Short mmCIF file of C-alpha atoms in Angstrom, two decimals:
data_model
loop_
_atom_site.label_atom_id
_atom_site.label_comp_id
_atom_site.label_asym_id
_atom_site.label_seq_id
_atom_site.Cartn_x
_atom_site.Cartn_y
_atom_site.Cartn_z
CA MET A 1 49.90 -9.35 11.90
CA ALA A 2 47.71 -11.13 14.43
CA VAL A 3 44.18 -12.26 15.24
CA THR A 4 43.12 -12.52 18.87
CA VAL A 5 40.89 -15.44 19.85
CA ARG A 6 38.85 -15.44 23.06
CA PHE A 7 37.15 -18.31 24.83
CA PHE A 8 34.37 -17.94 27.38
CA ALA A 9 32.75 -19.90 30.19
CA ALA A 10 32.68 -23.70 29.71
CA LEU A 11 34.80 -23.33 26.58
CA ARG A 12 37.42 -21.30 28.42
CA GLU A 13 37.59 -24.03 31.04
CA ARG A 14 37.92 -26.73 28.41
CA VAL A 15 40.60 -24.85 26.46
CA GLY A 16 42.37 -23.96 29.68
CA ARG A 17 42.91 -20.32 28.73
CA ASP A 18 40.83 -17.28 27.81
CA THR A 19 42.96 -15.81 25.01
CA LEU A 20 45.07 -17.08 22.14
CA THR A 21 46.98 -14.92 19.66
CA ILE A 22 47.27 -16.28 16.13
CA GLU A 23 50.30 -14.60 14.56
CA GLY A 24 50.93 -14.28 10.85
CA VAL A 25 48.55 -14.09 7.91
CA PRO A 26 44.95 -14.19 9.24
CA PRO A 27 43.15 -17.49 8.53
CA PRO A 28 41.03 -17.23 5.35
CA SER A 29 37.96 -18.87 6.90
CA LEU A 30 36.36 -19.91 10.17
CA HIS A 31 37.33 -23.50 9.51
CA ALA A 32 40.93 -22.46 8.90
CA LEU A 33 40.87 -20.52 12.17
CA ARG A 34 39.58 -23.58 14.05
CA LEU A 35 42.36 -25.68 12.48
CA CYS A 36 44.96 -23.11 13.63
CA ILE A 37 43.53 -23.25 17.16
CA GLY A 38 43.51 -27.07 17.05
CA ALA A 39 47.15 -27.12 15.92
CA ARG A 40 48.13 -24.93 18.85
CA LEU A 41 45.92 -26.26 21.65
CA GLY A 42 44.77 -29.75 20.72
CA ALA A 43 43.10 -31.31 17.69
CA ASP A 44 39.95 -32.29 19.62
CA LEU A 45 39.12 -28.57 19.91
CA VAL A 46 38.39 -28.30 16.17
CA ALA A 47 35.16 -30.26 16.54
CA ALA A 48 34.33 -28.70 19.93
CA LEU A 49 34.56 -25.19 18.45
CA ALA A 50 32.36 -26.23 15.50
CA ALA A 51 29.57 -27.61 17.72
CA PRO A 52 26.15 -26.21 16.77
CA GLU A 53 25.58 -24.48 20.12
CA ILE A 54 28.83 -22.51 19.91
CA ARG A 55 28.33 -18.98 18.58
CA VAL A 56 31.14 -16.94 17.11
CA ALA A 57 31.57 -13.18 17.35
CA LEU A 58 33.90 -11.05 15.27
CA ASN A 59 34.83 -7.72 16.84
CA HIS A 60 31.84 -7.89 19.24
CA GLU A 61 29.26 -8.87 16.61
CA PHE A 62 27.81 -12.32 16.09
CA ILE A 63 28.79 -13.62 12.69
CA HIS A 64 26.48 -15.27 10.23
CA GLY A 65 28.14 -17.16 7.41
CA ASP A 66 31.90 -17.31 7.06
CA PRO A 67 33.79 -14.01 7.33
CA ALA A 68 37.30 -13.27 6.19
CA PHE A 69 39.59 -12.25 9.05
CA SER A 70 41.89 -9.24 9.06
CA ASP A 71 44.87 -8.13 11.07
CA GLY A 72 43.77 -6.95 14.52
CA ASP A 73 40.48 -8.84 14.55
CA GLU A 74 39.12 -10.26 17.79
CA VAL A 75 37.23 -13.53 17.41
CA ALA A 76 35.23 -14.98 20.31
CA PHE A 77 33.93 -18.53 20.71
CA MET A 78 30.91 -18.50 22.97
CA PRO A 79 28.87 -21.27 24.58
CA PRO A 80 25.14 -20.53 25.01
CA ILE A 81 24.55 -17.13 26.61
CA THR A 82 21.99 -16.18 29.21
CA GLY A 83 21.59 -12.95 31.11
CA GLY A 84 19.03 -11.55 33.49
CA MET B 1 14.72 8.85 25.53
CA SER B 2 17.49 8.10 27.99
CA HIS B 3 19.17 4.68 27.99
CA ALA B 4 21.51 3.62 30.75
CA ILE B 5 23.44 0.37 30.93
CA ARG B 6 25.78 -0.52 33.75
CA ILE B 7 27.74 -3.74 34.22
CA GLN B 8 29.29 -3.93 37.66
CA GLN B 9 30.48 -6.23 40.42
CA ALA B 10 29.08 -4.00 43.15
CA ASP B 11 25.52 -4.27 44.38
CA PHE B 12 23.01 -1.60 43.32
CA ASP B 13 20.57 0.45 45.36
CA VAL B 14 17.10 0.13 43.84
CA GLY B 15 15.72 3.04 45.89
CA ALA B 16 18.50 5.39 44.78
CA GLU B 17 18.08 4.40 41.10
CA TRP B 18 14.31 4.85 41.40
CA ALA B 19 14.61 8.26 43.03
CA GLU B 20 17.17 9.46 40.49
CA LEU B 21 14.96 8.42 37.56
CA GLN B 22 11.93 10.14 39.09
CA ARG B 23 13.98 13.28 39.68
CA GLN B 24 15.04 13.35 36.02
CA LEU B 25 11.52 12.76 34.74
CA ALA B 26 9.82 15.22 37.10
CA GLY B 27 6.23 14.42 36.16
CA ARG B 28 6.82 13.81 32.45
CA ALA B 29 6.26 10.06 32.85
CA GLY B 30 3.17 8.80 34.67
CA ALA B 31 4.35 5.21 34.98
CA MET B 32 7.48 3.45 36.16
CA ALA B 33 7.96 -0.30 36.09
CA SER B 34 10.86 -2.32 37.36
CA PHE B 35 12.09 -5.85 37.67
CA CYS B 36 14.82 -7.21 39.87
CA GLY B 37 16.30 -10.69 39.63
CA VAL B 38 17.67 -12.18 42.83
CA VAL B 39 19.86 -15.26 43.38
CA ARG B 40 17.55 -17.97 44.66
CA ASP B 41 18.53 -20.18 47.55
CA GLN B 42 17.35 -23.40 45.87
CA PHE B 43 17.16 -24.99 42.47
CA ASP B 44 15.60 -28.42 41.94
CA ALA B 45 15.68 -28.95 45.71
CA GLN B 46 19.47 -28.36 45.82
CA ALA B 47 20.75 -25.59 48.09
CA ILE B 48 22.59 -23.04 45.96
CA GLN B 49 25.96 -21.89 47.24
CA ASP B 50 26.73 -19.19 44.72
CA LEU B 51 26.31 -18.00 41.16
CA GLU B 52 29.32 -16.86 39.13
CA LEU B 53 28.53 -14.40 36.33
CA GLU B 54 30.97 -13.93 33.47
CA HIS B 55 30.68 -11.37 30.67
CA TYR B 56 32.48 -10.13 27.57
CA PRO B 57 33.28 -6.45 28.16
CA GLY B 58 32.16 -4.36 25.21
CA MET B 59 30.06 -7.02 23.53
CA THR B 60 27.86 -7.48 26.60
CA GLU B 61 26.98 -3.79 26.70
CA ARG B 62 26.30 -3.89 22.99
CA SER B 63 23.93 -6.86 23.34
CA ILE B 64 21.93 -5.01 26.02
CA GLU B 65 21.89 -1.79 24.00
CA ALA B 66 20.37 -3.74 21.07
CA VAL B 67 17.57 -4.95 23.37
CA LEU B 68 16.88 -1.41 24.64
CA GLN B 69 16.75 -0.07 21.10
CA ARG B 70 14.18 -2.65 20.13
CA ALA B 71 12.11 -1.73 23.20
CA ASP B 72 12.38 1.90 22.23
CA ALA B 73 11.20 1.21 18.69
CA ARG B 74 8.19 -0.72 19.95
CA TRP B 75 6.91 1.47 22.82
CA THR B 76 6.90 5.17 23.61
CA LEU B 77 9.33 5.35 26.52
CA ASP B 78 10.85 8.16 28.53
CA ALA B 79 13.71 6.18 30.05
CA THR B 80 15.15 2.70 30.36
CA LEU B 81 17.84 1.45 32.73
CA VAL B 82 19.59 -1.91 33.00
CA ILE B 83 22.09 -2.69 35.75
CA HIS B 84 23.62 -6.16 35.57
CA ARG B 85 26.07 -7.55 38.06
CA VAL B 86 28.98 -9.87 37.32
CA GLY B 87 31.27 -11.88 39.58
CA CYS B 88 30.37 -14.22 42.41
CA LEU B 89 26.91 -13.71 43.94
CA ARG B 90 25.40 -15.51 46.93
CA PRO B 91 21.73 -16.42 47.50
CA ALA B 92 19.46 -13.39 48.16
CA GLU B 93 21.89 -11.07 46.35
CA GLN B 94 20.52 -8.90 43.54
CA ILE B 95 21.62 -9.84 40.01
CA VAL B 96 19.86 -7.52 37.60
CA LEU B 97 17.67 -4.44 37.63
CA VAL B 98 15.47 -3.31 34.75
CA MET B 99 13.61 -0.02 35.04
CA THR B 100 11.37 1.65 32.47
CA ALA B 101 9.43 4.90 32.53
CA ALA B 102 6.68 6.00 30.17
CA ARG B 103 3.66 8.26 29.98
CA HIS B 104 1.37 5.23 30.01
CA ARG B 105 1.47 2.18 32.23
CA GLN B 106 1.06 -0.36 29.44
CA ALA B 107 4.26 0.84 27.74
CA ALA B 108 6.21 0.81 31.02
CA LEU B 109 4.98 -2.65 32.07
CA GLU B 110 5.28 -4.37 28.71
CA SER B 111 8.70 -2.94 27.86
CA CYS B 112 10.02 -3.97 31.29
CA ALA B 113 8.84 -7.56 30.70
CA PHE B 114 10.19 -7.48 27.14
CA ILE B 115 13.63 -6.31 28.29
CA ILE B 116 14.10 -8.93 31.01
CA ASP B 117 12.77 -11.68 28.73
CA SER B 118 15.17 -10.58 25.99
CA LEU B 119 18.14 -10.45 28.37
CA LYS B 120 17.56 -14.14 29.17
CA THR B 121 18.19 -15.19 25.58
CA GLU B 122 20.26 -12.34 24.07
CA ALA B 123 22.47 -10.68 26.66
CA VAL B 124 26.06 -11.89 26.57
CA PHE B 125 26.55 -13.42 30.01
CA TRP B 126 27.38 -16.87 31.31
CA LYS B 127 26.30 -18.17 34.68
CA ARG B 128 27.83 -20.99 36.69
CA GLU B 129 25.81 -22.24 39.60
CA ARG B 130 27.46 -24.03 42.51
CA SER B 131 25.09 -26.11 44.62
CA THR B 132 25.22 -29.03 46.99
CA SER B 133 25.09 -31.31 43.94
CA GLY B 134 28.08 -29.71 42.19
CA GLU B 135 28.64 -27.10 39.51
CA ARG B 136 26.80 -26.47 36.27
CA TRP B 137 26.72 -23.84 33.56
CA ILE B 138 23.20 -22.47 33.22
CA ASP B 139 21.61 -22.24 29.79
CA SER B 140 18.47 -20.28 28.94
CA THR B 141 15.48 -22.61 29.27
CA SER B 142 12.94 -23.66 26.69
CA ALA B 143 10.45 -21.47 28.62
CA ASP B 144 12.82 -18.51 28.10
CA HIS B 145 12.87 -19.15 24.36
CA THR B 146 9.08 -19.53 24.25
CA ARG B 147 8.68 -16.15 25.94
CA ALA B 148 11.21 -14.52 23.61
CA ALA B 149 9.40 -15.98 20.59
CA ARG B 150 6.06 -14.69 21.89
CA TRP B 151 7.40 -11.12 21.78
CA ARG B 152 8.61 -11.63 18.23
CA ASN B 153 5.26 -13.01 17.06
CA GLU B 154 2.97 -10.69 18.94
CA ARG B 155 1.62 -7.79 16.93
CA GLN B 156 0.83 -4.82 19.11
CA MET C 1 1.97 -15.58 50.85
CA SER C 2 2.14 -12.16 52.47
CA HIS C 3 -0.31 -9.44 51.40
CA ALA C 4 0.14 -5.87 52.51
CA ILE C 5 -2.21 -2.98 51.74
CA ARG C 6 -1.65 0.55 52.94
CA ILE C 7 -3.77 3.61 52.22
CA GLN C 8 -2.04 6.78 53.32
CA GLN C 9 -1.65 10.52 52.71
CA ALA C 10 2.11 10.41 53.22
CA ASP C 11 4.54 9.65 50.44
CA PHE C 12 6.20 6.23 50.34
CA ASP C 13 9.84 5.26 49.95
CA VAL C 14 10.17 2.73 47.15
CA GLY C 15 13.74 1.82 48.12
CA ALA C 16 12.77 1.12 51.74
CA GLU C 17 9.78 -1.03 50.69
CA TRP C 18 11.95 -2.90 48.23
CA ALA C 19 14.69 -3.55 50.78
CA GLU C 20 12.18 -4.68 53.41
CA LEU C 21 10.55 -7.14 51.02
CA GLN C 22 13.92 -8.54 49.97
CA ARG C 23 14.94 -8.88 53.61
CA GLN C 24 11.77 -10.88 54.35
CA LEU C 25 12.17 -13.11 51.31
CA ALA C 26 15.90 -13.73 51.77
CA GLY C 27 16.48 -15.66 48.55
CA ARG C 28 13.17 -17.52 48.52
CA ALA C 29 11.88 -15.45 45.58
CA GLY C 30 14.04 -15.03 42.50
CA ALA C 31 11.98 -12.26 40.96
CA MET C 32 10.54 -8.95 42.12
CA ALA C 33 8.44 -6.69 39.95
CA SER C 34 7.06 -3.28 40.77
CA PHE C 35 4.97 -0.54 39.30
CA CYS C 36 4.69 3.05 40.46
CA GLY C 37 2.12 5.54 39.21
CA VAL C 38 3.15 9.19 39.27
CA VAL C 39 1.05 12.36 38.83
CA ARG C 40 1.73 13.59 35.32
CA ASP C 41 2.34 17.24 34.61
CA GLN C 42 0.07 17.34 31.56
CA PHE C 43 -3.15 15.85 30.27
CA ASP C 44 -4.50 16.65 26.80
CA ALA C 45 -1.98 19.51 26.58
CA GLN C 46 -3.34 21.09 29.77
CA ALA C 47 -0.92 21.71 32.64
CA ILE C 48 -2.10 19.77 35.67
CA GLN C 49 -2.14 21.62 38.98
CA ASP C 50 -3.05 18.79 41.30
CA LEU C 51 -4.92 15.54 41.73
CA GLU C 52 -7.26 15.01 44.70
CA LEU C 53 -7.78 11.38 45.70
CA GLU C 54 -10.79 10.39 47.77
CA HIS C 55 -11.48 6.94 49.22
CA TYR C 56 -14.01 5.04 51.34
CA PRO C 57 -12.14 3.77 54.41
CA GLY C 58 -12.78 0.09 54.92
CA MET C 59 -14.36 -0.59 51.57
CA THR C 60 -11.29 0.65 49.66
CA GLU C 61 -9.00 -1.78 51.50
CA ARG C 62 -11.50 -4.56 50.87
CA SER C 63 -11.59 -3.81 47.12
CA ILE C 64 -7.78 -4.01 46.94
CA GLU C 65 -7.70 -7.18 49.02
CA ALA C 66 -10.10 -8.80 46.54
CA VAL C 67 -7.69 -7.96 43.69
CA LEU C 68 -4.70 -9.41 45.58
CA GLN C 69 -6.62 -12.59 46.33
CA ARG C 70 -7.42 -13.05 42.66
CA ALA C 71 -3.72 -12.52 41.81
CA ASP C 72 -2.79 -15.06 44.44
CA ALA C 73 -5.22 -17.64 43.02
CA ARG C 74 -3.82 -17.18 39.54
CA TRP C 75 -0.04 -17.10 40.10
CA THR C 76 2.34 -18.65 42.60
CA LEU C 77 3.48 -15.60 44.55
CA ASP C 78 5.63 -15.08 47.62
CA ALA C 79 4.48 -11.56 48.43
CA THR C 80 2.34 -8.71 47.17
CA LEU C 81 2.23 -5.12 48.37
CA VAL C 82 -0.02 -2.20 47.41
CA ILE C 83 0.49 1.30 48.79
CA HIS C 84 -2.05 3.86 47.58
CA ARG C 85 -2.00 7.51 48.52
CA VAL C 86 -5.03 9.73 49.10
CA GLY C 87 -5.40 13.48 49.48
CA CYS C 88 -4.02 16.25 47.29
CA LEU C 89 -1.04 15.31 45.11
CA ARG C 90 1.01 17.57 42.84
CA PRO C 91 2.67 16.65 39.53
CA ALA C 92 5.68 14.30 39.90
CA GLU C 93 4.36 12.99 43.23
CA GLN C 94 3.96 9.23 43.61
CA ILE C 95 0.38 7.92 43.72
CA VAL C 96 0.53 4.16 43.93
CA LEU C 97 3.08 1.39 44.38
CA VAL C 98 2.50 -2.25 43.45
CA MET C 99 5.18 -4.79 44.29
CA THR C 100 5.15 -8.53 43.71
CA ALA C 101 7.67 -11.26 44.45
CA ALA C 102 7.72 -14.79 43.09
CA ARG C 103 10.08 -17.64 42.37
CA HIS C 104 9.69 -17.06 38.65
CA ARG C 105 9.79 -13.82 36.72
CA GLN C 106 6.66 -14.47 34.66
CA ALA C 107 4.52 -14.74 37.80
CA ALA C 108 6.04 -11.57 39.29
CA LEU C 109 5.70 -9.53 36.08
CA GLU C 110 2.23 -10.69 35.08
CA SER C 111 0.72 -10.39 38.56
CA CYS C 112 2.14 -6.87 38.91
CA ALA C 113 0.50 -5.83 35.61
CA PHE C 114 -2.74 -7.61 36.60
CA ILE C 115 -2.89 -5.81 39.95
CA ILE C 116 -2.38 -2.30 38.61
CA ASP C 117 -4.79 -2.95 35.72
CA SER C 118 -7.39 -4.23 38.18
CA LEU C 119 -6.93 -1.26 40.52
CA LYS C 120 -7.88 1.05 37.65
CA THR C 121 -11.36 -0.47 37.34
CA GLU C 122 -12.02 -2.05 40.74
CA ALA C 123 -10.31 -0.16 43.54
CA VAL C 124 -12.64 2.20 45.38
CA PHE C 125 -11.07 5.60 44.77
CA TRP C 126 -12.16 8.79 43.10
CA LYS C 127 -9.82 11.29 41.48
CA ARG C 128 -10.40 14.94 40.76
CA GLU C 129 -7.91 16.59 38.47
CA ARG C 130 -7.37 20.35 38.56
CA SER C 131 -5.73 21.77 35.46
CA THR C 132 -5.46 25.07 33.64
CA SER C 133 -8.78 24.24 31.94
CA GLY C 134 -10.66 23.62 35.21
CA GLU C 135 -11.65 20.64 37.32
CA ARG C 136 -12.89 17.21 36.32
CA TRP C 137 -13.59 13.89 37.96
CA ILE C 138 -11.57 11.18 36.26
CA ASP C 139 -13.25 7.97 35.18
CA SER C 140 -11.49 4.77 34.19
CA THR C 141 -11.01 4.80 30.41
CA SER C 142 -12.27 2.41 27.78
CA ALA C 143 -8.62 1.26 27.44
CA ASP C 144 -8.66 0.44 31.17
CA HIS C 145 -11.77 -1.69 30.73
CA THR C 146 -10.29 -3.41 27.67
CA ARG C 147 -7.19 -4.33 29.67
CA ALA C 148 -9.28 -5.56 32.61
CA ALA C 149 -11.40 -7.68 30.24
CA ARG C 150 -8.28 -9.13 28.65
CA TRP C 151 -7.22 -10.54 32.03
CA ARG C 152 -10.67 -12.05 32.55
CA ASN C 153 -10.67 -13.70 29.12
CA GLU C 154 -7.07 -14.88 29.01
CA ARG C 155 -6.53 -18.47 29.93
CA GLN C 156 -3.09 -19.08 31.38
CA MET D 1 -33.27 2.64 64.54
CA ALA D 2 -31.28 4.26 61.75
CA VAL D 3 -29.59 3.69 58.38
CA THR D 4 -26.53 5.76 57.48
CA VAL D 5 -26.22 6.94 53.88
CA ARG D 6 -22.89 8.09 52.42
CA PHE D 7 -22.18 10.05 49.25
CA PHE D 8 -18.83 10.21 47.48
CA ALA D 9 -16.94 12.37 45.02
CA ALA D 10 -19.13 14.14 42.41
CA LEU D 11 -22.25 12.86 44.16
CA ARG D 12 -21.10 14.25 47.51
CA GLU D 13 -20.57 17.62 45.84
CA ARG D 14 -23.98 17.52 44.23
CA VAL D 15 -25.76 16.48 47.44
CA GLY D 16 -23.77 19.02 49.42
CA ARG D 17 -22.93 16.60 52.24
CA ASP D 18 -21.17 13.27 52.74
CA THR D 19 -23.50 11.62 55.25
CA LEU D 20 -27.22 11.44 55.92
CA THR D 21 -28.87 9.51 58.73
CA ILE D 22 -32.30 8.05 58.01
CA GLU D 23 -34.04 7.53 61.35
CA GLY D 24 -36.93 5.15 61.99
CA VAL D 25 -37.89 1.91 60.30
CA PRO D 26 -35.32 1.11 57.56
CA PRO D 27 -36.65 1.59 54.01
CA PRO D 28 -37.90 -1.71 52.57
CA SER D 29 -36.14 -1.28 49.19
CA LEU D 30 -33.51 0.73 47.38
CA HIS D 31 -36.20 2.77 45.67
CA ALA D 32 -37.79 3.53 49.03
CA LEU D 33 -34.37 4.62 50.35
CA ARG D 34 -33.90 6.95 47.38
CA LEU D 35 -37.35 8.44 48.00
CA CYS D 36 -36.44 9.04 51.66
CA ILE D 37 -33.23 10.80 50.57
CA GLY D 38 -35.17 12.84 47.99
CA ALA D 39 -37.70 13.88 50.64
CA ARG D 40 -34.90 15.13 52.88
CA LEU D 41 -32.47 16.67 50.39
CA GLY D 42 -34.36 17.43 47.18
CA ALA D 43 -36.60 15.41 44.85
CA ASP D 44 -34.19 15.72 41.89
CA LEU D 45 -31.79 13.45 43.76
CA VAL D 46 -34.10 10.42 43.36
CA ALA D 47 -33.28 10.18 39.64
CA ALA D 48 -29.63 11.18 40.13
CA LEU D 49 -29.10 8.34 42.64
CA ALA D 50 -30.78 5.87 40.25
CA ALA D 51 -28.54 6.76 37.29
CA PRO D 52 -26.98 3.68 35.66
CA GLU D 53 -23.40 4.69 36.45
CA ILE D 54 -24.08 5.03 40.20
CA ARG D 55 -23.11 1.93 42.17
CA VAL D 56 -24.50 1.18 45.60
CA ALA D 57 -22.67 -0.54 48.44
CA LEU D 58 -24.26 -1.97 51.57
CA ASN D 59 -21.88 -2.36 54.52
CA HIS D 60 -18.82 -2.11 52.22
CA GLU D 61 -20.04 -4.59 49.60
CA PHE D 62 -21.47 -3.71 46.21
CA ILE D 63 -25.08 -4.78 46.03
CA HIS D 64 -26.65 -6.64 43.15
CA GLY D 65 -30.42 -6.71 43.09
CA ASP D 66 -32.49 -4.99 45.75
CA PRO D 67 -31.55 -5.74 49.36
CA ALA D 68 -33.65 -5.18 52.45
CA PHE D 69 -32.07 -2.71 54.88
CA SER D 70 -31.66 -3.26 58.59
CA ASP D 71 -30.98 -1.08 61.57
CA GLY D 72 -27.35 0.04 61.62
CA ASP D 73 -26.73 -0.48 57.91
CA GLU D 74 -24.39 1.82 56.00
CA VAL D 75 -25.40 2.45 52.40
CA ALA D 76 -23.03 4.23 50.00
CA PHE D 77 -23.87 5.84 46.67
CA MET D 78 -20.79 5.87 44.49
CA PRO D 79 -20.01 7.49 41.13
CA PRO D 80 -17.60 5.53 38.87
CA ILE D 81 -14.49 4.44 40.75
CA THR D 82 -10.90 4.39 39.54
CA GLY D 83 -7.72 3.67 41.44
CA GLY D 84 -4.08 3.24 40.52
#
């Protein structure tokens, strides 16, 4: 079982990588996921990933509220977007 | 209604896209509007060296498709097209093309403006600008959000 | 600011005009907007055979120039172009091209809409439509006048 | 001395020609010009050329009010215009 985490743009640069695989039982909440990431890549990331401007997508959809994660999910942490 | 969305590194040929859309429509639509965004050579008096565009394959297309569906619900359109480049672009290079076709000019013009305004705040891209004063990640501006809000508040 | 106005029987090549304008601007303008009017194949469920456009050489150019000057006074623009065809046009043929370039997208988009709206009520042309139900001279519509009035009343 | 008169679109079709030259002393008013045209091409044109939807241009500028005409002037009678 695994959840794939992706980081983009300024966050990717800060984390130093674009993908992280969280093996084992999927984290039961967004906060638990951030703690897992912090444990693997540095505790200061927990607050950085919870910053108000960071949006989170689950399987290519922005999440609202706190979803449960399942095996095979792809979670993305995204700094402010702008196209055009 | 035909939607087309293309994300690509390569440049696009506005004339070829225009001609192809006209060929498909063959007199059905009386009005075509388009918008093209180009990398500027200056920002805040700093010479821009390049603009790096990053995207999230799959989710980016989905975010643009959501914008086109809202345009389609709001205006009577015959076709919409968005081409958005990614990768490293230099000043004067084309970034994005929006094209709309409709029976009436108001629908074509307004939906074109709506789509590019919505891409500024809703399309999943990130832009890093390199200029003589260093690098910065570009965020949508407060003016972008004001324009996006205007579309939400405006009743037709 | 460069203005260009061309009245011609021949068709125009949107891609070539677009490329030429981009070449001239070379990164100075970040936004280009355009509108193209096309002869529709139907009006009020009648099949259109052709559209005959008549103009008044000299005065027609002057009427378009007056519109471009008003656009220029209202928005900060790098370039505007109007190409308008005259003579006998068949369905799916291009009638008119408006192109604007500006540093900012709002100026490019709004001035493009302003110019085509103003041409409907102020440019010196006459149009005769031939359809399966006969011939008629086309007048600007009440919707055209409403849109023109909206630009006059709107404060930026 | 002469004033050139031009007719466009539906008006040109009604008049049956696109140009008329009025020789001699230029008419002192728009009404006098219309009477001259009526005398040459048919009296029913006097009212048709004075219809509220007909705009008049003098040397490529729309006129407001009642101008005096001069030798060499070009006067155009125009049904409703529409471009684009």
